[in-house]
Amino acid sequence: MITVSNLGMQFGGQWLFQHVDLQFLPGNCYGIIGANGAGKSTFLRILCGDLDSTTGSITVAPNLRMSVLKQNQNAYDDHTVMDTVIMGNRHLYEVMKEKDAIYEKPDFSDEDGLRAADLEAEFAEMGGWEAESDASRMLQELGIPTELHGEMMALVDPRLKVKVLLAQALFGNPDIVMLDEPTNNLDIEAINWLEDFLLDFPNMVIAVSHDRHFLNTVCTHTVDIDYGKIKMYVGNYDFWYESSQLVQAMIRNKNKRNQEKIEELQLFIQRFSANKAKAKQATARRKLLDKLTVEEMPASTRRYPFVGFQPERELGKDILTVKDVSVTVDGVQLLKEVYFSVNRGDKIAFVGENELAQTALFQILMGELEPDAGSIKWGISTSRSYLPKDNSAYFEGNDMELVDWLRQYSAKKDDVYLRSFLGRMLFSGEDVFKPVNVLSGGEKVRCMLSRMMLSGANVVLLDQPTNHLDMESIQAVNKGLEAFPGIVLLASHDHEMLSSVCNRVIAFQSDGTIVDKYGNYDDYLAWMRERNA
């Protein structure tokens, strides 16, 4: 159990949150949500003991082992992959290393023998003899082959390091697991594995995440940071969202009724306060009016941008044909004889572990990369707009003000229109004059989405559009793509977006080939489970 008592955190004279009283109980999975800057990661660090709060206290029940997902990928570069995972249970790892060091001593003494015996007993009691096999199985399930288990972490691909650190956090059945954005930089197969693991995990999990599908799948409770407060609700993200929207609607309706009543009473008082016959009634109504208040809606930290794509022209019959495309980059074949065509109404999800192949295909489709073989043909009625995974070329070394940067891509050049457009994308006031090279990752993605919306394209190509976005912006993109009447080619890790937007899946295989299946992403996963059964 973790007990939070009168917790408060202050930065620069401003309260992130205060007067927080919560209890986290074993057997539950808690999802922490909130807008960017609301204090999600800060709250998690306080719970972990990595950060002191301004007020209040955190009490963790004694003798519980807490495991935390590490964010520094290079922290274990001097250790093997296997040792890094086992270090998730630090005490077990230290016992193992001390025991091994004693046995390696050339002058093994009787005292060493007694110490080794004690360590052996403790090692066995902690399940030490199964540690390597348990760690190996977990690594393999996350897609890390056995030949890498003895490799030094410094030599491991960063995309695999993320999985090793996740395995470390989950290793050895910890009593409490703390996860800060655990699905970031994971491929969809690894995210699915993590969801299945946590569904079967018997102990406490506390996770900060912006992945709606992950939160809906694994969470029993939702911890919402908003209005400078932290509140806990029973249920997953969707239950919280629907409930919060209902509460907001009820408050708005109550305010509307109160305002109408106030106006009615004020009108009566104005008409009859000078009329002796009605003076008594007017006085009674004035007293009633004094009791009526319009409850002010709390100023939420959540802000939703507007994302909407409007094509300027209708699509014809011919959209896109990709014929026998192959490409090799840096000696690795990413695409091998890829063939497919796109039809009207298609919204296609690009999935699979081979994300470099997905990006390479996007670049070929946009004319940024020449294939080694094969061809692509766009229909004459198509117009395309592209959001690349790496958007740095649009911003680095560019000190242009944001409003002027957007002006390049807009048919309407006047400031009033551009500032209004940027306002809908959450750039308001002086924000529109910021140099674009100092924008945050999320702000840059919103700029790129603005550029796409102004293009009037009838085909949109998006390579990992949710990277750097908060949950509110992800929901806005999701709704915008659902409503878009044109063609969507989408690579993403967001399960919810893939399932709700796309009606077709193209999965990129490790050998460069593809699997092309009609149906949404959940249909594709069901087909995969049947195929692998």
XYZ file of C-alpha atoms in Angstrom:
533
model
C 0.000 0.000 0.000
C 1.077 3.579 -0.710
C -0.557 6.381 1.261
C -0.380 9.998 0.054
C -1.160 12.567 2.758
C -1.710 16.300 2.198
C 0.795 16.277 -0.672
C 1.724 19.494 -2.446
C 4.362 20.471 -4.984
C 5.429 24.002 -5.798
C 7.725 25.271 -8.553
C 8.741 28.905 -8.915
C 6.065 30.084 -6.513
C 3.305 28.235 -8.422
C 1.526 25.164 -7.115
C 1.488 22.217 -9.493
C -0.910 20.488 -7.097
C -1.725 20.553 -3.398
C -3.923 18.976 -0.684
C -3.574 15.518 -2.289
C -4.814 12.555 -0.235
C -4.807 9.172 -1.976
C -4.332 5.468 -1.339
C -2.829 3.019 -3.838
C -3.684 -0.605 -3.080
C -2.131 -3.937 -4.145
C -3.616 -5.735 -7.127
C -4.632 -2.556 -8.973
C -3.212 -0.767 -11.984
C -3.354 3.037 -11.771
C -3.069 5.206 -14.879
C -1.878 8.780 -14.261
C -3.213 11.262 -16.811
C -3.102 15.020 -17.305
C -2.116 17.699 -19.775
C 1.533 18.427 -20.567
C 3.013 20.341 -17.650
C 0.282 19.280 -15.212
C 2.815 17.346 -13.126
C 2.366 13.662 -14.080
C 6.052 12.719 -14.130
C 6.718 14.932 -11.104
C 4.034 13.106 -9.110
C 5.477 9.745 -10.159
C 8.981 10.816 -9.095
C 7.616 11.849 -5.695
C 5.921 8.458 -5.318
C 9.210 6.747 -6.250
C 11.139 8.764 -3.675
C 13.302 10.448 -6.328
C 11.892 13.906 -5.557
C 10.875 15.608 -2.316
C 7.462 17.266 -2.205
C 6.915 20.792 -0.902
C 4.297 19.648 1.622
C 2.830 16.385 2.838
C 4.187 12.861 2.895
C 4.308 9.523 1.076
C 4.133 6.336 3.147
C 4.986 2.978 1.558
C 4.151 -0.206 3.445
C 7.344 -1.844 4.822
C 9.225 -4.686 3.116
C 7.823 -3.980 -0.342
C 10.132 -4.014 -3.356
C 9.541 -1.119 -5.724
C 10.745 -1.270 -9.319
C 10.996 1.798 -11.564
C 11.314 1.961 -15.357
C 14.635 3.745 -15.967
C 14.738 6.534 -18.552
C 18.531 6.766 -19.075
C 19.289 4.238 -21.809
C 23.054 4.578 -21.327
C 23.118 4.003 -17.572
C 23.923 0.285 -17.974
C 26.364 0.422 -20.894
C 29.069 -1.313 -18.797
C 26.804 -4.313 -18.102
C 25.517 -7.181 -20.200
C 21.895 -7.323 -21.298
C 21.260 -10.264 -18.957
C 22.824 -8.563 -15.935
C 20.891 -5.361 -16.686
C 17.588 -7.220 -16.492
C 18.500 -9.114 -13.303
C 19.530 -5.799 -11.712
C 15.814 -5.076 -11.638
C 15.979 -7.046 -8.383
C 18.998 -5.246 -7.001
C 19.394 -7.351 -3.877
C 19.248 -10.604 -5.843
C 21.867 -9.253 -8.260
C 24.191 -8.212 -5.416
C 23.853 -11.626 -3.737
C 24.583 -13.338 -7.053
C 27.676 -11.237 -7.734
C 29.038 -11.611 -4.188
C 28.513 -15.366 -4.331
C 30.266 -15.641 -7.701
C 33.156 -13.469 -6.479
C 33.710 -15.728 -3.463
C 33.847 -18.869 -5.626
C 36.373 -17.192 -7.933
C 38.778 -16.442 -5.083
C 42.026 -18.406 -5.379
C 42.457 -18.549 -1.568
C 38.980 -19.793 -0.614
C 38.810 -19.854 3.232
C 36.492 -21.518 5.759
C 34.980 -18.097 6.435
C 34.338 -17.737 2.697
C 32.642 -21.127 2.734
C 30.285 -20.100 5.520
C 29.480 -16.823 3.778
C 28.901 -18.617 0.478
C 26.520 -21.058 2.185
C 24.489 -18.196 3.613
C 24.394 -16.503 0.223
C 23.374 -19.743 -1.497
C 20.422 -20.125 0.887
C 19.344 -16.519 0.367
C 19.850 -16.835 -3.404
C 17.656 -19.932 -3.580
C 14.964 -18.348 -1.408
C 14.744 -15.379 -3.825
C 14.401 -17.700 -6.832
C 17.920 -16.982 -8.006
C 18.383 -20.284 -9.833
C 15.533 -19.385 -12.170
C 16.631 -15.750 -12.599
C 18.549 -16.146 -15.857
C 15.922 -18.359 -17.479
C 13.137 -15.977 -16.389
C 15.057 -12.975 -17.712
C 15.880 -14.768 -20.963
C 12.255 -15.734 -21.546
C 11.098 -12.161 -20.941
C 13.720 -10.753 -23.318
C 12.790 -13.217 -26.055
C 9.099 -12.407 -25.687
C 10.014 -8.742 -26.157
C 11.818 -9.600 -29.394
C 15.423 -9.652 -28.150
C 17.140 -12.834 -29.448
C 19.263 -15.032 -27.168
C 22.483 -14.156 -28.978
C 22.181 -10.612 -27.612
C 21.629 -11.608 -23.976
C 25.365 -11.721 -23.243
C 26.104 -8.579 -25.259
C 27.208 -5.374 -23.562
C 24.450 -2.780 -23.403
C 26.726 -0.190 -25.035
C 26.609 -2.244 -28.248
C 22.830 -2.758 -28.293
C 20.538 -0.888 -30.691
C 18.726 1.942 -28.796
C 15.369 0.528 -29.908
C 16.227 -2.709 -28.090
C 17.658 -0.921 -25.044
C 14.162 0.406 -24.348
C 12.895 -3.173 -24.183
C 15.764 -4.298 -21.936
C 14.971 -1.536 -19.436
C 11.285 -2.498 -19.545
C 12.225 -6.121 -18.815
C 14.377 -4.855 -15.929
C 11.438 -2.962 -14.404
C 9.180 -6.021 -14.587
C 11.718 -8.666 -13.590
C 11.346 -10.769 -10.466
C 7.733 -10.043 -9.531
C 8.203 -6.666 -7.758
C 5.520 -5.581 -5.287
C 5.178 -2.131 -6.902
C 6.003 -1.198 -10.498
C 6.372 2.464 -11.525
C 6.266 3.155 -15.272
C 6.702 6.573 -16.904
C 5.461 6.437 -20.519
C 6.243 2.707 -20.879
C 4.912 2.457 -24.447
C 7.142 5.234 -25.822
C 9.468 3.914 -28.553
C 8.000 0.418 -28.330
C 6.745 -1.330 -31.445
C 3.132 -2.466 -31.410
C 4.035 -6.118 -30.788
C 5.976 -5.144 -27.660
C 3.100 -2.927 -26.478
C 0.699 -5.855 -26.890
C 3.079 -8.050 -24.893
C 3.278 -5.443 -22.121
C -0.509 -5.171 -21.952
C -0.857 -8.965 -21.649
C 1.883 -9.074 -18.987
C 0.257 -6.385 -16.849
C -3.196 -7.956 -17.172
C -1.769 -11.081 -15.501
C 0.452 -9.182 -13.047
C -0.879 -9.672 -9.490
C 0.761 -6.687 -7.783
C 0.516 -2.875 -7.927
C 1.262 -0.899 -11.089
C 1.340 2.908 -11.357
C 1.866 4.215 -14.887
C 2.022 7.616 -16.561
C 0.863 7.236 -20.158
C -0.727 9.061 -23.075
C -1.591 5.774 -24.838
C -5.367 5.525 -24.610
C -5.581 1.872 -25.643
C -2.943 0.920 -23.079
C -4.785 2.808 -20.331
C -8.115 1.266 -21.314
C -6.685 -2.252 -21.447
C -4.702 -2.449 -18.212
C -5.954 0.203 -15.779
C -8.399 -0.437 -12.954
C -8.179 3.181 -11.753
C -7.503 6.578 -13.330
C -5.557 9.271 -11.469
C -6.328 12.652 -13.023
C -4.076 15.691 -12.491
C -6.020 18.831 -13.351
C -7.194 22.104 -11.772
C -4.086 21.927 -9.513
C -5.514 18.822 -7.831
C -5.051 15.068 -8.110
C -8.148 12.892 -7.964
C -8.560 9.155 -8.294
C -11.455 7.488 -10.130
C -12.407 3.836 -10.419
C -12.306 2.648 -14.019
C -10.148 2.939 -17.116
C -9.485 5.984 -19.301
C -12.667 5.768 -21.392
C -14.800 5.497 -18.261
C -13.046 8.541 -16.791
C -13.385 10.514 -20.034
C -17.098 9.820 -20.467
C -17.753 10.569 -16.794
C -15.790 13.833 -16.875
C -17.598 14.978 -20.016
C -20.930 14.205 -18.351
C -19.990 16.190 -15.237
C -18.874 19.147 -17.361
C -22.155 19.040 -19.299
C -24.158 18.927 -16.056
C -22.276 21.975 -14.718
C -22.848 23.857 -17.974
C -26.571 23.019 -17.946
C -26.889 24.078 -14.319
C -25.103 27.343 -15.081
C -27.367 27.962 -18.052
C -30.522 27.379 -15.989
C -29.241 29.612 -13.206
C -28.315 32.366 -15.626
C -31.771 32.222 -17.240
C -33.407 32.410 -13.803
C -31.191 35.343 -12.803
C -32.117 37.261 -15.943
C -35.825 36.538 -15.370
C -35.650 37.763 -11.766
C -33.658 40.844 -12.693
C -36.237 41.734 -15.331
C -39.074 41.313 -12.792
C -37.280 43.499 -10.237
C -36.620 46.216 -12.791
C -40.264 46.251 -13.901
C -41.988 46.156 -10.525
C -39.638 47.486 -7.833
C -41.248 50.952 -8.173
C -44.762 49.481 -8.196
C -46.178 49.459 -4.667
C -48.510 46.576 -5.456
C -45.626 44.463 -6.632
C -42.941 45.790 -4.277
C -43.272 42.860 -1.859
C -42.837 40.322 -4.666
C -39.889 42.269 -6.065
C -38.188 42.247 -2.656
C -38.741 38.473 -2.331
C -37.266 37.909 -5.769
C -34.273 40.089 -4.940
C -33.563 37.849 -1.942
C -33.875 34.789 -4.189
C -31.563 36.410 -6.702
C -28.901 36.903 -4.023
C -28.840 33.126 -3.459
C -28.416 32.266 -7.120
C -24.835 32.020 -8.413
C -23.476 30.983 -11.749
C -20.927 28.335 -10.840
C -17.736 29.185 -12.665
C -16.358 26.319 -14.719
C -12.947 25.357 -13.342
C -10.128 26.352 -15.689
C -8.857 22.987 -16.888
C -5.225 22.623 -17.900
C -6.390 20.533 -20.854
C -6.423 22.236 -24.230
C -7.637 20.540 -27.391
C -6.349 21.761 -30.771
C -8.569 21.637 -33.833
C -7.355 19.162 -36.447
C -9.389 18.927 -39.638
C -8.301 18.079 -43.179
C -10.454 19.418 -46.028
C -9.531 18.228 -49.553
C -9.862 20.849 -52.282
C -10.707 18.356 -55.019
C -12.406 14.974 -55.394
C -10.378 11.863 -55.965
C -10.632 10.028 -59.249
C -10.657 6.284 -59.768
C -6.872 5.836 -59.909
C -5.130 6.650 -56.623
C -1.788 4.888 -56.248
C -0.051 1.804 -57.590
C 3.166 0.519 -56.007
C 4.702 -2.140 -58.232
C 7.590 -4.447 -57.246
C 9.423 -1.757 -55.235
C 12.706 -2.798 -53.656
C 15.213 -0.654 -51.793
C 18.392 -1.274 -49.824
C 19.731 1.345 -47.389
C 23.179 1.046 -45.772
C 23.454 -2.545 -46.931
C 20.105 -3.608 -45.430
C 17.211 -4.530 -47.708
C 14.210 -2.654 -46.337
C 11.706 -3.319 -49.108
C 11.583 -6.390 -51.339
C 9.280 -6.490 -54.372
C 6.525 -4.581 -52.551
C 3.309 -4.488 -54.564
C -0.046 -2.954 -53.655
C -2.603 -0.469 -54.944
C -4.676 2.091 -53.089
C -8.388 2.461 -53.794
C -10.929 5.156 -53.007
C -11.976 5.065 -49.375
C -8.768 3.377 -48.191
C -7.267 4.393 -44.876
C -4.243 2.166 -44.488
C -2.270 1.386 -41.334
C 1.437 0.674 -41.812
C 2.537 -1.635 -38.977
C 5.306 -4.093 -38.097
C 8.680 -4.039 -36.392
C 10.481 -2.805 -39.508
C 9.846 0.907 -39.013
C 12.803 1.860 -41.218
C 11.000 0.138 -44.096
C 7.842 2.136 -43.386
C 9.774 5.406 -43.429
C 11.617 4.373 -46.602
C 8.308 3.696 -48.367
C 6.931 7.077 -47.275
C 10.058 8.742 -48.674
C 9.716 6.854 -51.961
C 6.049 7.817 -52.239
C 6.975 11.481 -51.684
C 9.867 11.396 -54.162
C 12.540 11.834 -51.485
C 14.137 8.412 -52.080
C 14.661 6.494 -55.320
C 13.867 2.771 -55.202
C 16.473 0.302 -56.462
C 13.789 -1.394 -58.530
C 10.074 -1.129 -59.241
C 7.833 1.894 -59.691
C 5.121 3.998 -58.097
C 2.328 5.789 -59.931
C 0.045 8.412 -58.418
C -3.329 9.160 -60.023
C -3.622 12.566 -61.719
C -6.429 13.617 -59.365
C -4.335 13.121 -56.210
C -2.627 15.803 -54.139
C -0.439 14.756 -51.236
C 0.607 16.129 -47.876
C 3.209 14.442 -45.691
C 4.138 14.478 -42.014
C 7.592 12.828 -41.732
C 8.840 11.135 -38.592
C 11.854 13.459 -38.584
C 10.658 17.027 -39.173
C 13.932 18.730 -38.207
C 14.627 19.945 -41.775
C 11.647 22.292 -41.482
C 12.878 23.967 -38.291
C 16.614 23.603 -37.609
C 18.608 26.758 -38.260
C 15.394 28.638 -39.010
C 14.779 31.718 -36.857
C 11.631 32.693 -38.775
C 8.698 33.670 -36.555
C 5.948 31.071 -36.360
C 3.322 33.231 -38.079
C 5.708 33.866 -40.984
C 6.695 30.196 -41.156
C 3.049 29.222 -41.599
C 2.466 32.024 -44.112
C 4.662 30.107 -46.589
C 2.080 27.326 -46.767
C -1.124 29.384 -46.743
C -3.064 30.775 -49.689
C -4.381 33.489 -47.333
C -1.473 35.641 -46.188
C -3.074 38.145 -43.811
C -2.083 38.093 -40.135
C -5.642 37.961 -38.834
C -6.355 34.674 -40.635
C -3.002 33.110 -39.762
C -3.169 34.076 -36.088
C -6.731 32.757 -35.893
C -5.594 29.485 -37.471
C -2.660 29.194 -35.083
C -4.958 29.921 -32.159
C -6.995 26.844 -33.015
C -3.728 24.893 -32.883
C -3.047 26.271 -29.368
C -0.577 28.988 -30.373
C -1.974 32.174 -28.886
C -0.781 35.657 -27.952
C 2.957 36.124 -28.220
C 3.450 32.425 -29.111
C 2.917 33.247 -32.780
C 6.112 35.360 -32.774
C 8.380 32.633 -31.380
C 11.260 31.562 -33.656
C 10.369 28.117 -34.997
C 13.797 26.695 -34.107
C 13.026 26.965 -30.369
C 9.676 25.155 -30.482
C 9.211 21.973 -28.468
C 8.730 18.602 -30.149
C 4.963 18.720 -29.655
C 4.746 22.290 -30.963
C 6.655 21.314 -34.091
C 4.251 18.454 -34.783
C 1.305 20.845 -34.394
C 3.019 23.168 -36.893
C 3.410 20.307 -39.352
C -0.246 19.373 -38.917
C -1.177 23.020 -39.575
C 0.873 22.919 -42.774
C -0.966 19.757 -43.852
C -4.391 21.233 -43.135
C -3.607 24.316 -45.237
C -2.514 22.165 -48.187
C -6.028 21.017 -49.138
C -4.573 17.614 -50.066
C -6.835 14.634 -50.690
C -4.130 12.123 -49.646
C -2.357 12.459 -46.284
C 0.718 10.457 -45.321
C 1.698 10.432 -41.642
C 4.776 8.707 -40.219
C 4.378 8.416 -36.427
C 2.271 11.589 -36.030
C 1.645 11.073 -32.288
C 5.340 11.359 -31.350
C 5.753 14.229 -28.847
C 1.990 14.929 -28.670
C -0.059 14.980 -25.470
C -3.237 12.961 -25.165
C -5.507 15.878 -26.055
C -3.623 16.536 -29.308
C -3.601 12.814 -30.126
C -7.384 12.714 -29.701
C -7.709 15.730 -31.995
C -5.578 14.063 -34.690
C -7.586 10.866 -34.263
C -10.892 12.678 -34.817
C -9.494 14.660 -37.736
C -8.350 11.512 -39.551
C -11.623 9.705 -38.845
C -13.585 12.582 -40.403
C -11.231 13.048 -43.382
C -12.967 11.976 -46.635
C -9.696 11.319 -48.495
C -6.950 8.697 -48.409
C -4.874 8.089 -45.267
C -1.532 6.261 -45.136
C -0.635 6.061 -41.440
C 2.263 4.573 -39.487
C 1.696 4.772 -35.738
C 2.120 3.006 -32.413
C -1.256 4.295 -31.236
C -3.511 1.246 -31.134
C -6.668 3.314 -30.669
C -5.898 5.497 -33.689
C -5.061 2.559 -35.944
C -8.256 0.735 -34.976
C -10.629 3.693 -35.241
C -9.185 5.338 -38.371
C -7.947 2.562 -40.652
C -9.873 -0.015 -42.697
C -6.829 -1.821 -44.063
C -3.459 -2.958 -42.696
C -0.136 -3.339 -44.485
C 2.349 -5.104 -42.217
C 6.072 -4.792 -43.025
C 8.023 -8.014 -42.512
C 11.659 -8.357 -41.444
C 12.641 -9.670 -44.899
C 11.297 -6.549 -46.654
C 8.051 -8.073 -47.885
C 4.565 -7.007 -46.795
C 1.305 -8.605 -45.678
C -1.803 -6.770 -46.917
C -5.077 -7.370 -45.036
C -8.436 -5.624 -45.265
C -10.186 -4.827 -41.991
C -9.209 -2.631 -39.057
C -6.199 -3.128 -36.837
C -8.056 -5.267 -34.297
C -9.155 -7.557 -37.152
C -5.516 -7.854 -38.225
C -4.396 -8.748 -34.680
C -7.115 -11.412 -34.460
C -5.915 -12.854 -37.786
C -2.321 -12.863 -36.495
C -3.317 -14.712 -33.327
C -5.134 -17.362 -35.356
C -2.189 -17.727 -37.718
C 0.294 -18.140 -34.865
C -1.906 -20.449 -32.780
